[in-house]
PDB file of C-alpha atoms and ligand atoms in Angstrom:
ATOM      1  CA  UNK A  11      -6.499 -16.699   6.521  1.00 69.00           C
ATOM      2  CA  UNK A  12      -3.962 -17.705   9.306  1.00 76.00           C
ATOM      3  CA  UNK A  13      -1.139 -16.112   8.154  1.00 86.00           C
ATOM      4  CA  UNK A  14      -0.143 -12.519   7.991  1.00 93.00           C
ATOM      5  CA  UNK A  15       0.320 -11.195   4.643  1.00 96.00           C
ATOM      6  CA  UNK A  16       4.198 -10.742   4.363  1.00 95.00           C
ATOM      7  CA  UNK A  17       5.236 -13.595   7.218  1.00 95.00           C
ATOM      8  CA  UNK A  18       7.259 -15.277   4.347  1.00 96.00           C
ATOM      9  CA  UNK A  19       9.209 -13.106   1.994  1.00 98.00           C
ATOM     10  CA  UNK A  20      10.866 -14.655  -0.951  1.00 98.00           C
ATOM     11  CA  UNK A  21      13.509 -11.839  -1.914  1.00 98.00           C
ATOM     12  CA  UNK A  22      14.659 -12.610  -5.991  1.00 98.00           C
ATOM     13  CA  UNK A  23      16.798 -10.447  -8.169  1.00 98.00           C
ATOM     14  CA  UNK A  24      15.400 -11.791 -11.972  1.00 98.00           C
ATOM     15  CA  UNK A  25      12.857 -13.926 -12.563  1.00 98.00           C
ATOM     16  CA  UNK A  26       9.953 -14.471 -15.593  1.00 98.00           C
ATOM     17  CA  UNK A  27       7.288 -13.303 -13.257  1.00 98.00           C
ATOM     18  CA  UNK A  28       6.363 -13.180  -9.875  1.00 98.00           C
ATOM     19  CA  UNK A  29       2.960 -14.978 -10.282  1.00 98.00           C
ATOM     20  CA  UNK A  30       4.412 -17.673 -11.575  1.00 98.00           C
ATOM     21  CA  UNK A  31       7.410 -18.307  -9.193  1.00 98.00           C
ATOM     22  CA  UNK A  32       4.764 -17.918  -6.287  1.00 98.00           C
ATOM     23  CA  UNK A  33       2.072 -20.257  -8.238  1.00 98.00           C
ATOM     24  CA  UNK A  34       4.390 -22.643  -8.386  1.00 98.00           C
ATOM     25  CA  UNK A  35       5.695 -22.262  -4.675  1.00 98.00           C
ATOM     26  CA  UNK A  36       1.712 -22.880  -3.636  1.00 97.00           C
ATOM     27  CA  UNK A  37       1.774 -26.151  -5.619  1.00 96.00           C
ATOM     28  CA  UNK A  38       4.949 -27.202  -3.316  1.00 96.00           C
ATOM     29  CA  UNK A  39       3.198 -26.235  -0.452  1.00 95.00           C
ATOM     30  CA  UNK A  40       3.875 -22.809   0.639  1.00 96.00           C
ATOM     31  CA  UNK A  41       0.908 -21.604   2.507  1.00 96.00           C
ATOM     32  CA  UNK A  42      -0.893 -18.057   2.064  1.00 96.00           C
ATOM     33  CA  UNK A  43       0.197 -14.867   3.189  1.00 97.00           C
ATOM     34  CA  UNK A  44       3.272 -15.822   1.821  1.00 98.00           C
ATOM     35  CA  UNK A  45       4.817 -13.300  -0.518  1.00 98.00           C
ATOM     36  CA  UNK A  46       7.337 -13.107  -3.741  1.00 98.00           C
ATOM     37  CA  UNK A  47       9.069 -10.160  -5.287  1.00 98.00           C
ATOM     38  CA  UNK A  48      11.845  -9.357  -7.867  1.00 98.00           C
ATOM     39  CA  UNK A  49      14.086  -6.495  -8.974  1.00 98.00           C
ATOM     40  CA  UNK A  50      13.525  -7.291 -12.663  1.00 97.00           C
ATOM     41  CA  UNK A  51      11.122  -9.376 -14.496  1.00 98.00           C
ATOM     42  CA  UNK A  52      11.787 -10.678 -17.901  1.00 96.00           C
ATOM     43  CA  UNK A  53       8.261 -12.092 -18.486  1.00 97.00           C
ATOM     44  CA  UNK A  54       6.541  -9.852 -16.471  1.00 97.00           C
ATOM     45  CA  UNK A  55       2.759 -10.666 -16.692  1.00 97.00           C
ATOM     46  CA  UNK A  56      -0.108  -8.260 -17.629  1.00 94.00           C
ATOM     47  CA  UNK A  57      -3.914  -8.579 -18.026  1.00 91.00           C
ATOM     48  CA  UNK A  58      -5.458  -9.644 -21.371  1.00 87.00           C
ATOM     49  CA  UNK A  59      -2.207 -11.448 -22.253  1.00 89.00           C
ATOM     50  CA  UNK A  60      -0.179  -8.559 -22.704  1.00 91.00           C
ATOM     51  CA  UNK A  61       3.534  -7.849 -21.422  1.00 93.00           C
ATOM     52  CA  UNK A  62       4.338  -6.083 -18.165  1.00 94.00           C
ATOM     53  CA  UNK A  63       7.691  -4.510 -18.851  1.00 93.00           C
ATOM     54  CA  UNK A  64       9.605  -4.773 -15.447  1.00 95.00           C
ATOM     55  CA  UNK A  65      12.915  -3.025 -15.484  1.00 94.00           C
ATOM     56  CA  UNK A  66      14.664  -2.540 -12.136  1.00 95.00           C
ATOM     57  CA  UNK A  67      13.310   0.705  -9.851  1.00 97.00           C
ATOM     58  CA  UNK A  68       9.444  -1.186  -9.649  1.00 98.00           C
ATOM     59  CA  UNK A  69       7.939  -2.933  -7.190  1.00 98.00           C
ATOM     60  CA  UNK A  70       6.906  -6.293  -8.815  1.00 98.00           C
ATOM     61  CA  UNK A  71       5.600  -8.203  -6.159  1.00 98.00           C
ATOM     62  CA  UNK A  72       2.527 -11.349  -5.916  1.00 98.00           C
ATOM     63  CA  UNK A  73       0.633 -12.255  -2.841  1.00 98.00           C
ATOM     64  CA  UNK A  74      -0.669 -15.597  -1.973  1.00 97.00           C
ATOM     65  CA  UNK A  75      -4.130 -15.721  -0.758  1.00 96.00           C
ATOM     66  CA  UNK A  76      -6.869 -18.293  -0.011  1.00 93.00           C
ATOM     67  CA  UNK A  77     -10.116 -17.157  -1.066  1.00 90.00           C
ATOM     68  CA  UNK A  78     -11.985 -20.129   0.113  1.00 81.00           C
ATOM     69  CA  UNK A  79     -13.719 -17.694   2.656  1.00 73.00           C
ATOM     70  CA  UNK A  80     -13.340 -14.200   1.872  1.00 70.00           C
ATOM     71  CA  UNK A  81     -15.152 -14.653  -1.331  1.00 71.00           C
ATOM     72  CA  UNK A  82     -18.288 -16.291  -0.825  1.00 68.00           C
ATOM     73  CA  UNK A  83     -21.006 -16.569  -3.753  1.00 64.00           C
ATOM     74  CA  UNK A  84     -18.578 -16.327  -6.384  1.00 66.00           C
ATOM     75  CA  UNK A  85     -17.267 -12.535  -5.814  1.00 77.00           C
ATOM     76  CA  UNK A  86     -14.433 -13.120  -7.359  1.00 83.00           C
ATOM     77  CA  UNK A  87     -14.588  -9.755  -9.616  1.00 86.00           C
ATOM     78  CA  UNK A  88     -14.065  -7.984  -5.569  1.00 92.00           C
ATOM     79  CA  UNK A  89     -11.038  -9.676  -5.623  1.00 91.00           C
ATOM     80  CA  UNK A  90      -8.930  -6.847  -8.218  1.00 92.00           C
ATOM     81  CA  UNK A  91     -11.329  -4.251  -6.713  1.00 95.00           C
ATOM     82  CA  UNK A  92      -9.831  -4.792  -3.238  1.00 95.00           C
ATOM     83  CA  UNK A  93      -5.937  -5.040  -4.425  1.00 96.00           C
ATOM     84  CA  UNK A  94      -6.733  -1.462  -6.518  1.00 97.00           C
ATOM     85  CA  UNK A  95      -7.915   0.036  -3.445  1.00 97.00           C
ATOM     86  CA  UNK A  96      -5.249  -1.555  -0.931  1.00 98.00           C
ATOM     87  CA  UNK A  97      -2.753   0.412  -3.486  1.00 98.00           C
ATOM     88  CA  UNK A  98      -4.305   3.494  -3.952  1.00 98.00           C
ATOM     89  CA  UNK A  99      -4.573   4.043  -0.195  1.00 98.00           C
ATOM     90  CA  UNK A 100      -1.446   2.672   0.215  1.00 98.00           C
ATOM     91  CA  UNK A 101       0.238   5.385  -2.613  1.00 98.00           C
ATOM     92  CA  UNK A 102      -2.478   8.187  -0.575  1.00 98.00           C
ATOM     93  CA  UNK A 103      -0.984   7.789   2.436  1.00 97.00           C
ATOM     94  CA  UNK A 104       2.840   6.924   1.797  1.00 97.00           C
ATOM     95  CA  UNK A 105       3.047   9.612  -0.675  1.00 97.00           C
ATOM     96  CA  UNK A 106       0.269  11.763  -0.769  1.00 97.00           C
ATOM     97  CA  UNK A 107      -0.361  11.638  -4.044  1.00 97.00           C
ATOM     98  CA  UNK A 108      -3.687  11.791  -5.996  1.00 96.00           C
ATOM     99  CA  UNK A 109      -4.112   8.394  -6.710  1.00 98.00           C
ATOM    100  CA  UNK A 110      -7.041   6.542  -7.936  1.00 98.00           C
ATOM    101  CA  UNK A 111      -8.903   3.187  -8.629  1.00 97.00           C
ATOM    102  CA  UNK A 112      -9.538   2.994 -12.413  1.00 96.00           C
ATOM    103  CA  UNK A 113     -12.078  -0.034 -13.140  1.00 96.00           C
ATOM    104  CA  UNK A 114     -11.367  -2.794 -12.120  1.00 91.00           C
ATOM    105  CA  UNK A 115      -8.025  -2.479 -10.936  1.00 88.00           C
ATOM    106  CA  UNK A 116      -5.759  -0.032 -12.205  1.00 95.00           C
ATOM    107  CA  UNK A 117      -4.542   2.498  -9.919  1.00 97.00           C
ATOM    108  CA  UNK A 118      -4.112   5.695 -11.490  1.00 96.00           C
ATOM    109  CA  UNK A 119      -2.180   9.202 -10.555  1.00 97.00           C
ATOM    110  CA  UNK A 120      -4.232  11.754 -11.853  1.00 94.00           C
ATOM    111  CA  UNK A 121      -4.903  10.336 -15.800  1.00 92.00           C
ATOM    112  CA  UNK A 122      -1.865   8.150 -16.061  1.00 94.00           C
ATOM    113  CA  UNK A 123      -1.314   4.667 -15.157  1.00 95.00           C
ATOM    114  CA  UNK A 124       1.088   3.851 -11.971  1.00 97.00           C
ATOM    115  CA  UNK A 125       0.076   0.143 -11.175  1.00 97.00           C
ATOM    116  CA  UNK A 126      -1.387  -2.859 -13.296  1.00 96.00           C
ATOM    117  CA  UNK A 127      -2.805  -5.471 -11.074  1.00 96.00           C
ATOM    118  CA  UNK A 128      -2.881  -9.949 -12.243  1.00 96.00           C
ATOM    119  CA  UNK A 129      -4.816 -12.344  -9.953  1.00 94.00           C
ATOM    120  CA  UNK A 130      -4.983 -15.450 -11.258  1.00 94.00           C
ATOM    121  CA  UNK A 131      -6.763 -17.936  -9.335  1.00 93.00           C
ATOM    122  CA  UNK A 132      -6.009 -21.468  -8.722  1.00 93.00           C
ATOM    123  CA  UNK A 133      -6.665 -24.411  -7.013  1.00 93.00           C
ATOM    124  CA  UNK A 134      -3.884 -26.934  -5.110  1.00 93.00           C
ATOM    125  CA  UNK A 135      -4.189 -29.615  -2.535  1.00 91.00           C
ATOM    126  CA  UNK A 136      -8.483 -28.779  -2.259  1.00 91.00           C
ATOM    127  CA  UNK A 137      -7.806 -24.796  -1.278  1.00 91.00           C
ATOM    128  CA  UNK A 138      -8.695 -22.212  -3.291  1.00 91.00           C
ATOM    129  CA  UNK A 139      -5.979 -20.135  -4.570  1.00 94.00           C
ATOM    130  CA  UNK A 140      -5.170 -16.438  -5.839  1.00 94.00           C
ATOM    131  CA  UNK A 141      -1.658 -15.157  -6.812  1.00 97.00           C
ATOM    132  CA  UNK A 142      -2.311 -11.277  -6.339  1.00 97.00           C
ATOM    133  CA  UNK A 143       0.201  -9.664  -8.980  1.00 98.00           C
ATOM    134  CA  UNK A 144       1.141  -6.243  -8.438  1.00 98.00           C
ATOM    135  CA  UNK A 145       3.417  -3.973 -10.371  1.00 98.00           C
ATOM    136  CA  UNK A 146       4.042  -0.475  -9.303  1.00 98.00           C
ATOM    137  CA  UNK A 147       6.354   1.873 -11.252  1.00 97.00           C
ATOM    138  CA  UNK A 148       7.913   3.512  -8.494  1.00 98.00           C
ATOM    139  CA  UNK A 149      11.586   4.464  -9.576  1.00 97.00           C
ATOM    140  CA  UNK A 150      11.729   2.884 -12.662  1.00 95.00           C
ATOM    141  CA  UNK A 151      11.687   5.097 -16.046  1.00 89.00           C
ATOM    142  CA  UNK A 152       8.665   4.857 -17.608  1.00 89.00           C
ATOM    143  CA  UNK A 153       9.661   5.957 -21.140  1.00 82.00           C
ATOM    144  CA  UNK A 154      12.843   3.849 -21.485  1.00 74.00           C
ATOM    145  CA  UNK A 155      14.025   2.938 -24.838  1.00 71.00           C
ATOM    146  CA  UNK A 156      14.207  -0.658 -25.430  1.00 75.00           C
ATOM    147  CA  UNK A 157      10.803  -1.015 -22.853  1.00 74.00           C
ATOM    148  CA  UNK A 158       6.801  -0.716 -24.456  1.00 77.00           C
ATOM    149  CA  UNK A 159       5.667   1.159 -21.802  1.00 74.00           C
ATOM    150  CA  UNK A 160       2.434   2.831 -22.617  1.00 78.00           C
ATOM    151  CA  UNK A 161       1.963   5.995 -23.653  1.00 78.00           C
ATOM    152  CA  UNK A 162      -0.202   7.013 -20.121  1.00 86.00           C
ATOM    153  CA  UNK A 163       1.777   5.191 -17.515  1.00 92.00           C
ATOM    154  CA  UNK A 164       3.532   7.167 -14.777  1.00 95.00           C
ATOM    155  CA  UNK A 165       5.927   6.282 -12.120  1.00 96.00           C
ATOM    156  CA  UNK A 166       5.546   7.762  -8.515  1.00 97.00           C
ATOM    157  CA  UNK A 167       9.170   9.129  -8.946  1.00 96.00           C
ATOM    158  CA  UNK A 168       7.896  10.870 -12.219  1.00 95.00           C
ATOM    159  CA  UNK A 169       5.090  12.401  -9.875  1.00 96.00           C
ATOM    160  CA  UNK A 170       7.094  13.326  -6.403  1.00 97.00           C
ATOM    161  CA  UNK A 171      10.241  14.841  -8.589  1.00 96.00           C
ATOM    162  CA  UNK A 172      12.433  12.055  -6.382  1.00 97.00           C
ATOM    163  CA  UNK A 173      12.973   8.247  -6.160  1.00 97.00           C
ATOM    164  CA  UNK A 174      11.490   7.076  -3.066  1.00 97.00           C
ATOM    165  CA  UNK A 175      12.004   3.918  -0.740  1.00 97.00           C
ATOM    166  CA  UNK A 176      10.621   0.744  -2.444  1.00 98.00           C
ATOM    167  CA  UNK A 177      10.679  -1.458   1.054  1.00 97.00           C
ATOM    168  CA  UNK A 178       8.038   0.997   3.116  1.00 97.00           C
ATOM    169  CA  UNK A 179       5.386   1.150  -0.148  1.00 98.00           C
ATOM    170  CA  UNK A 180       5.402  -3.219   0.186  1.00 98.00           C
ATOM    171  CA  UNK A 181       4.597  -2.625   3.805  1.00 98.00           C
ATOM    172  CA  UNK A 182       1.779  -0.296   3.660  1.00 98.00           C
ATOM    173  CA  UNK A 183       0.447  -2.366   0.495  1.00 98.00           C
ATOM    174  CA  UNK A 184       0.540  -5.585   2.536  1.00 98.00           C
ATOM    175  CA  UNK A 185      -1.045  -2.960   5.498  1.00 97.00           C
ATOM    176  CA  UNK A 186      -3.954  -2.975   3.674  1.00 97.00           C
ATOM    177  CA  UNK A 187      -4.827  -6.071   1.431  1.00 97.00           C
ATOM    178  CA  UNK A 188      -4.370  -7.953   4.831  1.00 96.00           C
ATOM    179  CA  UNK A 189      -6.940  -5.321   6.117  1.00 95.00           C
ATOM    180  CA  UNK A 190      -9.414  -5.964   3.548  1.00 95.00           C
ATOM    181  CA  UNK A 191      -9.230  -9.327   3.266  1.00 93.00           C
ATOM    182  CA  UNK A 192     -10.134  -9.348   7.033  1.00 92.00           C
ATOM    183  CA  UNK A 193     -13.249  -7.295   5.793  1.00 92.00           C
ATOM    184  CA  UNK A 194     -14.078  -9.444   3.069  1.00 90.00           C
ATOM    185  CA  UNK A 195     -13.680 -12.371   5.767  1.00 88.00           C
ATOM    186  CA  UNK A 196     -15.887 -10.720   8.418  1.00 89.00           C
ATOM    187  CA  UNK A 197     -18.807 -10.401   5.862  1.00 88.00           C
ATOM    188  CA  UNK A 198     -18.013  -7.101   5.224  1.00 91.00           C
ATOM    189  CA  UNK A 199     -17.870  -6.332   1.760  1.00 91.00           C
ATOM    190  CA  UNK A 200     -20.124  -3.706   1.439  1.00 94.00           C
ATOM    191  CA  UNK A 201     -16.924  -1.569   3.223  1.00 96.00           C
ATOM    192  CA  UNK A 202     -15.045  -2.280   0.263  1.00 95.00           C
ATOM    193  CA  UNK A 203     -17.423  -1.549  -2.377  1.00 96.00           C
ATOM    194  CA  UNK A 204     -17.541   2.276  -0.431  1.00 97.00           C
ATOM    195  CA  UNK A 205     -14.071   2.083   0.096  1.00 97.00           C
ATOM    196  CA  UNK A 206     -13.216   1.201  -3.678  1.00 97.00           C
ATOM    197  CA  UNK A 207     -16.566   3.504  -4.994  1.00 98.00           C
ATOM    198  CA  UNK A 208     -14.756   7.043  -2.986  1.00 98.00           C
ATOM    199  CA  UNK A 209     -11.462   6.225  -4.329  1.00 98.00           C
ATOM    200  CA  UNK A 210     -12.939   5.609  -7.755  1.00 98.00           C
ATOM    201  CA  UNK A 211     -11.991   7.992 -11.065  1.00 97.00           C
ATOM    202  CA  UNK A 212     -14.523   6.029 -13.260  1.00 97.00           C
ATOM    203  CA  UNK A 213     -17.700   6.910 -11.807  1.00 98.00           C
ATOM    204  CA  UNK A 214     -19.517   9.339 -12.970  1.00 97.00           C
ATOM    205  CA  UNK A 215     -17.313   9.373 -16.448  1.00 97.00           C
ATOM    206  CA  UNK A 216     -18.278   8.573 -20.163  1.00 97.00           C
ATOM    207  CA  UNK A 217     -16.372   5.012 -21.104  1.00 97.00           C
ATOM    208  CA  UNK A 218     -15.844   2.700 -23.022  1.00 97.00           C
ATOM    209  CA  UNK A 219     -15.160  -1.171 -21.775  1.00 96.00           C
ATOM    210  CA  UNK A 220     -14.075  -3.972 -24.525  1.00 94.00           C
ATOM    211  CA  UNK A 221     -15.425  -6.925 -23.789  1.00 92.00           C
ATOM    212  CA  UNK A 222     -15.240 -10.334 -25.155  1.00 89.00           C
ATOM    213  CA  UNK A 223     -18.929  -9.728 -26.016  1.00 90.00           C
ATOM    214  CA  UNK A 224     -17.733  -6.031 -27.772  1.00 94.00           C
ATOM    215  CA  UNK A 225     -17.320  -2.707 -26.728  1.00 96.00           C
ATOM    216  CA  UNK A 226     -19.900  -0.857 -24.298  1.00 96.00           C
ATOM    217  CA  UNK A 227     -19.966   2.473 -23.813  1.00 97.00           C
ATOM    218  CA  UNK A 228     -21.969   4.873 -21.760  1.00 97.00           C
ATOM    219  CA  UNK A 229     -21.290   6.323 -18.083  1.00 97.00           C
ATOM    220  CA  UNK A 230     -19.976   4.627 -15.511  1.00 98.00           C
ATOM    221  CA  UNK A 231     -22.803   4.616 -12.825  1.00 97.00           C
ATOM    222  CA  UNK A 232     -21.799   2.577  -9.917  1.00 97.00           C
ATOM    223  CA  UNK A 233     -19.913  -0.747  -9.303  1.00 97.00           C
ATOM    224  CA  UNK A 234     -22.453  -3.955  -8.449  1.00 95.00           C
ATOM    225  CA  UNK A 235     -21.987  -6.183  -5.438  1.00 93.00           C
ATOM    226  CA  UNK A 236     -20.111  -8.336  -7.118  1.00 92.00           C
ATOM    227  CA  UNK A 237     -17.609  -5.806  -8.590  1.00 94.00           C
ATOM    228  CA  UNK A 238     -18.924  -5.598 -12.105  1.00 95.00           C
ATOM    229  CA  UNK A 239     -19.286  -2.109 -13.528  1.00 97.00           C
ATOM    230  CA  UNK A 240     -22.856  -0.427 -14.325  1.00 97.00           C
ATOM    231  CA  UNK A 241     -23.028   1.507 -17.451  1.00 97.00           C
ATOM    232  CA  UNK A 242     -25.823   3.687 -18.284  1.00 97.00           C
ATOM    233  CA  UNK A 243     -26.039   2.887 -22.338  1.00 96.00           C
ATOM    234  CA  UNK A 244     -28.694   5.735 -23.143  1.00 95.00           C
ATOM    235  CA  UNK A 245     -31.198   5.107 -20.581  1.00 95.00           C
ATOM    236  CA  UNK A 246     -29.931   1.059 -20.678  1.00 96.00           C
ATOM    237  CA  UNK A 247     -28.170  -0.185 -17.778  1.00 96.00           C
ATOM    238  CA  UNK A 248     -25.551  -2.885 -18.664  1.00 95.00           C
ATOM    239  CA  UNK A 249     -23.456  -4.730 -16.161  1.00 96.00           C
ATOM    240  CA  UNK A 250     -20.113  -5.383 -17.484  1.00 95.00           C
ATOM    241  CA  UNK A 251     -17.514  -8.050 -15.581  1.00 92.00           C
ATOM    242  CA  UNK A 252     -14.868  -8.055 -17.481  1.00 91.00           C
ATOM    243  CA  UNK A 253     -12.932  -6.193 -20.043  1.00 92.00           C
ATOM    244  CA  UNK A 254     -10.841  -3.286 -20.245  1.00 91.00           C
ATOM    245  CA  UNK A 255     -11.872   0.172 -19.190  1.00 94.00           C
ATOM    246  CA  UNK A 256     -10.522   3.705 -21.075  1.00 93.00           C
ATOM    247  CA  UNK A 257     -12.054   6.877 -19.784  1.00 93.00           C
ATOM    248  CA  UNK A 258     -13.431   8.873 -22.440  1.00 94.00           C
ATOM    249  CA  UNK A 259     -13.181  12.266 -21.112  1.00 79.00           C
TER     250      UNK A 259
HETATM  251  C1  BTN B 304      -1.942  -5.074 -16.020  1.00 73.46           C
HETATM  252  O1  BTN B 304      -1.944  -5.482 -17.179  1.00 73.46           O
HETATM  253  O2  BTN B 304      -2.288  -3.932 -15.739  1.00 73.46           O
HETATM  254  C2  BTN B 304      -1.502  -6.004 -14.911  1.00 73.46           C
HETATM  255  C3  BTN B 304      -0.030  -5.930 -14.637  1.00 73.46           C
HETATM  256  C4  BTN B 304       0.428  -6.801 -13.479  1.00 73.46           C
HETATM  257  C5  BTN B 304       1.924  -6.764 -13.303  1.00 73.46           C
HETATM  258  C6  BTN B 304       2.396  -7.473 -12.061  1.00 73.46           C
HETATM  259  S1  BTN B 304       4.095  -7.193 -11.723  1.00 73.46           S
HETATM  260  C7  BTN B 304       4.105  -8.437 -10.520  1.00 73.46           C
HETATM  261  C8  BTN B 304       3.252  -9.558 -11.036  1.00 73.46           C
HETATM  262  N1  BTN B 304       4.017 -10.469 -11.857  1.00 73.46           N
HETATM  263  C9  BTN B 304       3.614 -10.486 -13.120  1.00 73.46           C
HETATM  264  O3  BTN B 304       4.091 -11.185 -14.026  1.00 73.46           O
HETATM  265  N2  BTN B 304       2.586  -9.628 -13.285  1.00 73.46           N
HETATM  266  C10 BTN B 304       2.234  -8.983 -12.041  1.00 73.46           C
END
């Protein structure tokens, strides 16, 4: 990618969701690296279908990226596994807090839920397209009347005791996708598998993925080249490559 992550910063106060003002920027033209946030989403967008409530305090922000070359052979599942981590290190080193990657792409502060990550990908004028989505409660309440949030997500103001900057967390987020996607570029995706595997809390747990095929549950043994999840099923190892991960224990 040409473009720094970040070089074009569209600033709104309320929109429906940030992936889909910035998918629909990309189909006028606006080239990767280029970035969207908002204060407040109505329509914020989570995974499986389900709502992201946005309420003002988050960051709520989507990335353009091309993916024509940093995700050769189809690895598209690295693609959430290298936003999670980009986060995580991101919330590590801004706030030195014990964050986490939960499979695929949560990020997690000790057992509760601090970031949800969307990337949908697309394709417009012959490029290959993702619109990274990513939604960190940072000052926002997190048990607000009138908001579904669920009953294990945090905020890193609920963790630090304090509201913190919103403005330096979007830098040191950007920091690192733009580093990792310069890995993933270079060939070097075995970095990010390490990377993602020592900042993992799944590993090494009993859990329990839904899948559009049904549930499979055993322990999380180690993530696959191409970012699906090995579980141990009694002795059986599946790989899983999508669904939705709890943590039994
Ligand atoms: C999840 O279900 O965990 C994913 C949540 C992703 C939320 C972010 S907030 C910014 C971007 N815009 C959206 O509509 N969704 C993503």
């Amino acid at each position: 990618m040409n473009n720094k992550l970040g070089f074009k910063t569209l600033r709104y106060e309320t929109v429906d969701s940030t992936n889909a003002v910035l998918k629909a920027l990309a189909e006028d033209g606006v080239e990767p690296g280029a970035v969207v946030t908002a204060k407040v989403q109505t329509g914020g967008k989570g995974r499986m279908g389900r709502r992201w409530e946005s309420p003002e305090g988050g960051l709520w922000m989507s990335v353009l990226l091309e993916t024509g070359s940093a995700f050769k052979d189809d690895k598209f599942g690295l693609l959430p596994l290298m936003a999670g981590a980009s986060v995580a290190t991101a919330v590590i080193m801004e706030h030195d807090l014990d964050a986490s990657v939960k499979w695929p792409n949560d990020v997690m502060i000790g057992d509760r839920k601090a970031c949800g990550i969307l990337g949908e990908l697309f394709r417009t004028d012959g490029r290959d397209m993702a619109v990274m989505g990513i939604g960190v409660n940072v000052n926002n309440k997190v048990r607000a009347a009138n908001y579904e949030f669920s009953k294990v997500s945090t905020s890193i103001c609920e963790e630090l005791g304090r509201p913190v900057p919103l403005d330096t967390l979007e830098t040191a987020i950007l920091e690192e996708l733009g580093f990792r996607m310069e890995q993933l570029e270079s060939g070097e995706s075995q970095k990010l598998l390490d990377d993602w595997r020592s900042l993992s809390s799944t590993l090494g747990r009993q859990v329990s993925v839904s899948t559009p095929a049904g549930e499979v549950r055993g322990l999380a043994k180690d993530i696959d080249d191409d970012g699906s999840l090995l579980i141990d099923t009694k002795g059986l190892l599946n790989k899983v490559s999508v669904g939705d991960c709890r943590h039994l224990e």
